[in-house]
Tab-separated table of C-alpha atoms and ligand atoms in Angstrom:
chain	number	residue	atom	x	y	z
A	30	MET	CA	-52.841	-7.965	13.397
A	31	LEU	CA	-50.811	-4.893	14.229
A	32	ILE	CA	-47.056	-4.767	13.884
A	33	ASP	CA	-45.987	-2.826	16.956
A	34	GLY	CA	-43.025	-0.891	15.561
A	35	LYS	CA	-42.773	1.107	18.745
A	36	ALA	CA	-42.263	-2.031	20.853
A	37	ILE	CA	-39.776	-3.600	18.403
A	38	ALA	CA	-37.838	-0.316	18.262
A	39	ALA	CA	-37.799	-0.130	22.087
A	40	THR	CA	-36.280	-3.639	22.256
A	41	ILE	CA	-33.577	-2.676	19.747
A	42	GLN	CA	-32.867	0.588	21.567
A	43	LYS	CA	-32.409	-1.354	24.801
A	44	GLU	CA	-29.889	-3.642	23.055
A	45	ILE	CA	-28.007	-0.585	21.723
A	46	LYS	CA	-28.068	1.066	25.153
A	47	ASP	CA	-26.635	-2.057	26.804
A	48	THR	CA	-23.837	-2.236	24.204
A	49	ILE	CA	-22.959	1.440	24.688
A	50	GLU	CA	-22.958	1.103	28.474
A	51	GLN	CA	-20.269	-1.585	28.154
A	52	LEU	CA	-17.961	0.664	26.106
A	53	PRO	CA	-14.872	1.467	28.151
A	54	GLY	CA	-13.914	4.822	26.643
A	55	ARG	CA	-15.354	7.317	24.223
A	56	LYS	CA	-19.073	7.114	23.363
A	57	PRO	CA	-20.540	7.202	19.824
A	58	CYS	CA	-21.448	10.649	18.523
A	59	LEU	CA	-24.002	11.739	15.913
A	60	ALA	CA	-23.961	15.212	14.341
A	61	VAL	CA	-27.302	16.431	12.987
A	62	ILE	CA	-27.568	19.464	10.723
A	63	LEU	CA	-30.936	21.179	10.449
A	64	VAL	CA	-31.270	23.991	7.918
A	65	GLY	CA	-34.206	26.410	8.080
A	66	ASN	CA	-37.613	26.269	9.776
A	67	HIS	CA	-39.341	23.272	8.172
A	68	ALA	CA	-41.697	22.315	11.030
A	69	PRO	CA	-41.832	18.516	10.472
A	70	SER	CA	-38.025	18.419	10.190
A	71	GLN	CA	-37.722	20.219	13.517
A	72	ILE	CA	-39.893	17.525	15.120
A	73	TYR	CA	-37.997	14.644	13.453
A	74	VAL	CA	-34.629	16.072	14.494
A	75	ARG	CA	-35.819	16.519	18.063
A	76	ARG	CA	-36.962	12.873	18.153
A	77	LYS	CA	-33.608	11.738	16.779
A	78	THR	CA	-31.551	13.687	19.324
A	79	GLU	CA	-33.819	12.565	22.183
A	80	ALA	CA	-33.378	8.937	21.114
A	81	CYS	CA	-29.596	9.430	21.073
A	82	ALA	CA	-29.711	10.654	24.678
A	83	GLU	CA	-31.835	7.662	25.718
A	84	VAL	CA	-29.223	5.149	24.524
A	85	GLY	CA	-26.073	7.084	25.446
A	86	ILE	CA	-25.104	8.416	22.010
A	87	ILE	CA	-23.751	11.958	22.156
A	88	SER	CA	-25.543	14.226	19.705
A	89	ILE	CA	-24.418	17.535	18.269
A	90	LYS	CA	-27.151	19.648	16.701
A	91	ARG	CA	-26.214	22.394	14.238
A	92	GLU	CA	-29.167	24.649	13.428
A	93	LEU	CA	-28.470	26.839	10.426
A	94	PRO	CA	-30.552	29.685	8.959
A	95	PRO	CA	-32.699	29.064	5.834
A	96	THR	CA	-30.646	31.671	3.958
A	97	ILE	CA	-27.329	29.895	4.477
A	98	ALA	CA	-25.173	29.687	1.331
A	99	GLU	CA	-24.536	26.206	-0.053
A	100	ASP	CA	-20.769	26.741	0.315
A	101	HIS	CA	-21.163	27.557	3.971
A	102	LEU	CA	-23.193	24.365	4.542
A	103	LEU	CA	-20.528	22.333	2.713
A	104	GLN	CA	-17.909	23.843	5.055
A	105	GLU	CA	-19.945	22.729	8.072
A	106	VAL	CA	-20.085	19.183	6.711
A	107	LYS	CA	-16.361	19.208	5.989
A	108	GLN	CA	-15.592	20.254	9.543
A	109	LEU	CA	-17.664	17.329	10.867
A	110	ASN	CA	-16.006	14.948	8.374
A	111	ASN	CA	-12.626	15.944	9.827
A	112	ASP	CA	-13.662	15.722	13.474
A	113	PRO	CA	-12.515	12.340	14.857
A	114	ALA	CA	-15.046	12.616	17.711
A	115	VAL	CA	-17.966	12.524	15.225
A	116	ASP	CA	-19.052	9.055	14.041
A	117	GLY	CA	-22.215	9.880	12.131
A	118	ILE	CA	-23.387	12.889	10.120
A	119	LEU	CA	-26.997	13.490	9.148
A	120	VAL	CA	-28.258	16.468	7.157
A	121	GLN	CA	-32.024	16.583	7.589
A	122	LEU	CA	-33.937	16.792	4.292
A	123	PRO	CA	-35.590	18.646	2.626
A	124	LEU	CA	-33.146	21.528	2.249
A	125	PRO	CA	-34.151	25.055	1.114
A	126	TYR	CA	-34.590	25.325	-2.672
A	127	HIS	CA	-31.386	27.272	-3.331
A	128	ILE	CA	-29.287	24.367	-2.001
A	129	ASN	CA	-28.672	21.324	-4.170
A	130	PRO	CA	-29.179	18.313	-1.868
A	131	MET	CA	-26.915	16.157	-4.065
A	132	HIS	CA	-23.971	18.522	-3.480
A	133	VAL	CA	-24.511	18.268	0.259
A	134	ILE	CA	-24.997	14.494	0.363
A	135	ASN	CA	-21.938	13.978	-1.846
A	136	SER	CA	-19.850	16.055	0.572
A	137	ILE	CA	-20.513	13.752	3.563
A	138	ASP	CA	-17.732	11.254	4.297
A	139	PRO	CA	-19.306	7.924	3.181
A	140	LEU	CA	-17.838	6.307	6.321
A	141	LYS	CA	-19.931	8.704	8.454
A	142	ASP	CA	-23.024	8.698	6.215
A	143	VAL	CA	-25.398	7.017	8.679
A	144	ASP	CA	-28.388	7.920	6.452
A	145	GLY	CA	-26.917	5.793	3.645
A	146	PHE	CA	-27.660	8.476	1.035
A	147	HIS	CA	-24.117	8.984	-0.358
A	148	PRO	CA	-23.661	7.484	-3.856
A	149	ILE	CA	-20.947	5.156	-2.485
A	150	ASN	CA	-23.403	3.668	0.000
A	151	VAL	CA	-26.225	3.598	-2.561
A	152	GLY	CA	-23.883	1.740	-4.922
A	153	LYS	CA	-22.834	-0.718	-2.217
A	154	LEU	CA	-26.470	-1.517	-1.439
A	155	LEU	CA	-27.281	-2.045	-5.098
A	156	SER	CA	-24.251	-4.253	-5.722
A	157	GLY	CA	-24.866	-6.394	-2.626
A	158	ASP	CA	-21.797	-5.178	-0.700
A	159	ARG	CA	-22.808	-5.504	2.946
A	160	ASP	CA	-20.358	-3.034	4.480
A	161	GLY	CA	-22.103	0.195	3.444
A	162	PHE	CA	-24.822	2.043	5.337
A	163	ILE	CA	-28.429	1.232	4.451
A	164	PRO	CA	-31.031	4.041	4.665
A	165	CYS	CA	-32.812	3.915	8.020
A	166	THR	CA	-36.448	3.581	6.907
A	167	PRO	CA	-36.005	0.598	4.543
A	168	LEU	CA	-33.609	-0.984	7.039
A	169	GLY	CA	-36.213	-0.526	9.779
A	170	ILE	CA	-38.865	-2.190	7.617
A	171	LYS	CA	-36.508	-5.096	6.922
A	172	VAL	CA	-35.781	-5.593	10.635
A	173	MET	CA	-39.473	-5.291	11.510
A	174	LEU	CA	-40.479	-7.939	8.949
A	175	GLU	CA	-37.658	-10.220	10.092
A	176	ARG	CA	-38.719	-9.932	13.743
A	177	MET	CA	-42.346	-10.672	12.752
A	178	GLU	CA	-41.059	-13.689	10.779
A	179	VAL	CA	-42.632	-12.444	7.543
A	180	GLU	CA	-40.927	-14.328	4.715
A	181	VAL	CA	-40.226	-12.159	1.653
A	182	ALA	CA	-38.403	-14.673	-0.585
A	183	GLY	CA	-40.532	-15.544	-3.602
A	184	LYS	CA	-43.282	-13.145	-2.523
A	185	HIS	CA	-44.762	-10.415	-4.693
A	186	VAL	CA	-43.902	-7.118	-3.044
A	187	LEU	CA	-45.290	-3.831	-4.309
A	188	VAL	CA	-43.416	-0.680	-3.301
A	189	ILE	CA	-45.525	2.432	-3.928
A	190	GLY	CA	-43.296	5.531	-4.155
A	191	ARG	CA	-39.833	5.747	-5.709
A	192	SER	CA	-38.006	8.177	-3.428
A	193	ASN	CA	-34.282	7.927	-2.758
A	194	ILE	CA	-35.054	7.797	0.974
A	195	VAL	CA	-37.577	4.930	0.957
A	196	GLY	CA	-38.832	3.411	-2.317
A	197	LYS	CA	-35.622	2.862	-4.263
A	198	PRO	CA	-33.493	1.464	-1.406
A	199	MET	CA	-36.458	-0.627	-0.189
A	200	ALA	CA	-36.747	-2.274	-3.592
A	201	ALA	CA	-32.978	-2.846	-3.709
A	202	LEU	CA	-33.051	-4.605	-0.321
A	203	LEU	CA	-36.021	-6.787	-1.222
A	204	MET	CA	-34.539	-8.029	-4.477
A	205	GLN	CA	-31.065	-8.882	-3.162
A	206	ASN	CA	-29.820	-12.410	-3.360
A	207	GLN	CA	-29.389	-12.450	0.426
A	208	SER	CA	-31.149	-13.813	3.479
A	209	PHE	CA	-33.688	-10.964	3.466
A	210	GLY	CA	-34.450	-10.608	-0.209
A	211	ASN	CA	-35.269	-12.781	-3.200
A	212	ALA	CA	-38.669	-11.110	-3.494
A	213	THR	CA	-40.349	-10.279	-6.785
A	214	VAL	CA	-40.460	-6.499	-6.573
A	215	THR	CA	-42.663	-4.012	-8.402
A	216	ILE	CA	-42.237	-0.259	-7.945
A	217	ALA	CA	-45.269	1.912	-8.631
A	218	HIS	CA	-45.338	5.714	-8.862
A	219	ARG	CA	-47.568	8.552	-10.055
A	220	HIS	CA	-47.352	7.398	-13.690
A	221	SER	CA	-48.200	3.751	-12.976
A	222	THR	CA	-51.403	2.393	-14.467
A	223	GLN	CA	-53.542	-0.436	-13.105
A	224	LEU	CA	-52.374	0.208	-9.570
A	225	LYS	CA	-55.389	-1.586	-8.122
A	226	GLN	CA	-54.539	-4.761	-10.040
A	227	LEU	CA	-50.882	-4.509	-8.990
A	228	CYS	CA	-51.965	-4.204	-5.337
A	229	GLN	CA	-54.388	-7.107	-5.593
A	230	MET	CA	-51.541	-9.316	-6.860
A	231	SER	CA	-49.210	-8.379	-4.004
A	232	ASP	CA	-48.465	-10.337	-0.844
A	233	ILE	CA	-46.753	-7.320	0.726
A	234	VAL	CA	-47.451	-3.642	-0.024
A	235	ILE	CA	-45.075	-0.927	1.200
A	236	ILE	CA	-46.450	2.552	0.638
A	237	ALA	CA	-44.540	5.831	1.012
A	238	ILE	CA	-46.215	8.603	-0.970
A	239	GLY	CA	-47.592	11.101	1.557
A	240	LYS	CA	-51.276	10.836	0.565
A	241	PRO	CA	-53.718	10.182	3.413
A	242	HIS	CA	-56.041	7.158	3.028
A	243	PHE	CA	-54.678	6.423	-0.476
A	244	LEU	CA	-54.570	2.614	-0.094
A	245	THR	CA	-58.132	1.387	0.371
A	246	ALA	CA	-59.529	-2.032	1.323
A	247	ASP	CA	-60.759	-2.848	-2.211
A	248	MET	CA	-57.161	-2.642	-3.455
A	249	VAL	CA	-55.757	-5.110	-0.929
A	250	LYS	CA	-55.489	-8.888	-1.246
A	251	GLU	CA	-56.949	-10.902	1.624
A	252	GLY	CA	-54.140	-11.826	4.050
A	253	ALA	CA	-51.611	-9.301	2.696
A	254	VAL	CA	-48.948	-7.547	4.794
A	255	ILE	CA	-49.253	-3.740	4.669
A	256	ILE	CA	-46.398	-1.407	5.624
A	257	ASP	CA	-47.469	2.241	5.890
A	258	VAL	CA	-44.602	4.748	5.703
A	259	GLY	CA	-46.807	7.844	5.278
A	260	ILE	CA	-46.946	10.593	7.883
A	261	ASN	CA	-49.772	13.023	7.048
A	262	LYS	CA	-51.395	15.729	9.102
A	263	ILE	CA	-55.164	15.957	8.638
A	264	ALA	CA	-57.737	18.254	10.216
A	265	ASP	CA	-59.600	16.743	13.176
A	266	SER	CA	-61.822	19.056	15.203
A	267	SER	CA	-62.227	16.446	17.960
A	268	LYS	CA	-58.538	16.880	18.876
A	269	LYS	CA	-57.269	19.716	21.016
A	270	SER	CA	-54.540	20.405	18.457
A	271	GLY	CA	-57.125	20.504	15.639
A	272	TYR	CA	-55.323	17.777	13.671
A	273	ARG	CA	-54.215	14.169	13.790
A	274	ILE	CA	-51.502	12.142	12.089
A	275	VAL	CA	-52.475	9.402	9.643
A	276	GLY	CA	-50.558	7.253	7.173
A	277	ASP	CA	-51.130	6.564	3.471
A	278	VAL	CA	-53.494	3.664	4.231
A	279	ASP	CA	-57.219	3.707	5.028
A	280	PHE	CA	-56.267	1.968	8.240
A	281	PRO	CA	-59.649	1.005	9.843
A	282	ASN	CA	-60.904	-0.746	6.694
A	283	VAL	CA	-57.647	-2.223	5.389
A	284	LYS	CA	-56.864	-3.630	8.851
A	285	LYS	CA	-59.818	-6.037	8.616
A	286	LYS	CA	-58.456	-7.621	5.454
A	287	CYS	CA	-54.788	-8.099	6.064
A	288	ARG	CA	-52.492	-10.425	7.985
A	289	TYR	CA	-50.273	-7.666	9.346
A	290	ILE	CA	-50.446	-3.874	9.189
A	291	THR	CA	-48.282	-1.129	10.680
A	292	PRO	CA	-50.082	1.687	12.500
A	293	VAL	CA	-49.307	5.400	12.075
A	294	PRO	CA	-48.000	6.638	14.421
A	295	GLY	CA	-46.158	3.788	16.157
A	296	GLY	CA	-45.180	1.654	13.164
A	297	VAL	CA	-42.345	2.499	10.796
A	298	GLY	CA	-41.376	5.858	12.404
A	299	PRO	CA	-39.848	4.459	15.620
A	300	MET	CA	-38.016	1.790	13.585
A	301	THR	CA	-36.389	4.500	11.439
A	302	ILE	CA	-35.016	6.157	14.556
A	303	ALA	CA	-33.807	2.854	16.025
A	304	MET	CA	-31.907	2.151	12.786
A	305	LEU	CA	-30.282	5.585	12.880
A	306	LEU	CA	-28.952	4.714	16.346
A	307	GLN	CA	-27.834	1.300	15.079
A	308	ASN	CA	-26.026	2.822	12.083
A	309	THR	CA	-24.320	5.363	14.346
A	310	LEU	CA	-23.133	2.600	16.676
A	311	GLN	CA	-21.969	0.630	13.626
A	312	SER	CA	-20.037	3.646	12.363
A	313	PHE	CA	-18.406	4.074	15.779
A	314	GLN	CA	-17.393	0.404	15.815
A	315	ASN	CA	-15.989	0.706	12.261
A	316	GLN	CA	-13.910	3.790	13.159
A	317	ASP	CA	-12.368	2.048	16.144
A	318	GLU	CA	-11.405	-1.038	14.138
B	410	LIG	N1	-36.171	13.520	5.756
B	410	LIG	C1	-37.142	12.561	5.816
B	410	LIG	N2	-36.615	11.379	6.171
B	410	LIG	C2	-35.290	11.577	6.334
B	410	LIG	C3	-34.205	10.724	6.706
B	410	LIG	O1	-34.360	9.516	6.947
B	410	LIG	N3	-32.986	11.314	6.791
B	410	LIG	C4	-32.792	12.634	6.512
B	410	LIG	N4	-31.556	13.112	6.594
B	410	LIG	N5	-33.764	13.447	6.155
B	410	LIG	C5	-35.011	12.917	6.078
């Protein structure tokens, strides 16, 4: 059965919109910084700012040239840190090679770090402190599984991919001693051996590696839950655009074997955006406390 991330995200966005409509004064505001001409990033940022408009969050978009000096970018972040009208700051990744992403992430005020990438927020997540920001994609997967009433406690969960954006925070969330958590978590990556056996042992597989059709039906346990975070462009001459978007899972074949599966597009992606809106609203509410 499909998990309709798009529909779940729409429900959450409606809840956020209703909350924002009730606010008497100032509205929440998200600042998005986009550096350079990375085409997928341009699309993601457009989706994020459009979603802000749909729910009544003000968005500020700063588009900066690919040649911008790191110092100059840090100044831009600092200005947003000091602006009381800005509740959330997001610097879209990846950044051009001459800029160290750690320097930029570390410069964001942790109280406005709605991506949850600052070491303070990473540390809070790992230590079980609930008042930090949690990265939007793992948070979206958590909310999606909760709404589908998929129990994770005691389950074997395999996370394939160890990125700071998805894999690592996803594993941290799943292993917490909290209401969503208590799973037995394995993280696999490009050096892992016996991946097929690890998959076959897993009740839930979350894959975020950017390789089309990587997870095949023979790898999957009957009745497993499959969460596909991949977004890959592949050639398709039957489409007007000449391409289509697929995930990391061989969807048509894996679908037949599993209990739940997320489609691409329309699965995890919309949930990520809904969580960005939720974190921005949360940040706004924290600032006004
Ligand atoms: N690049 C890919 N995913 C993300 C994300 O969630 N946040 C930011 N800032 N950049 C990304």
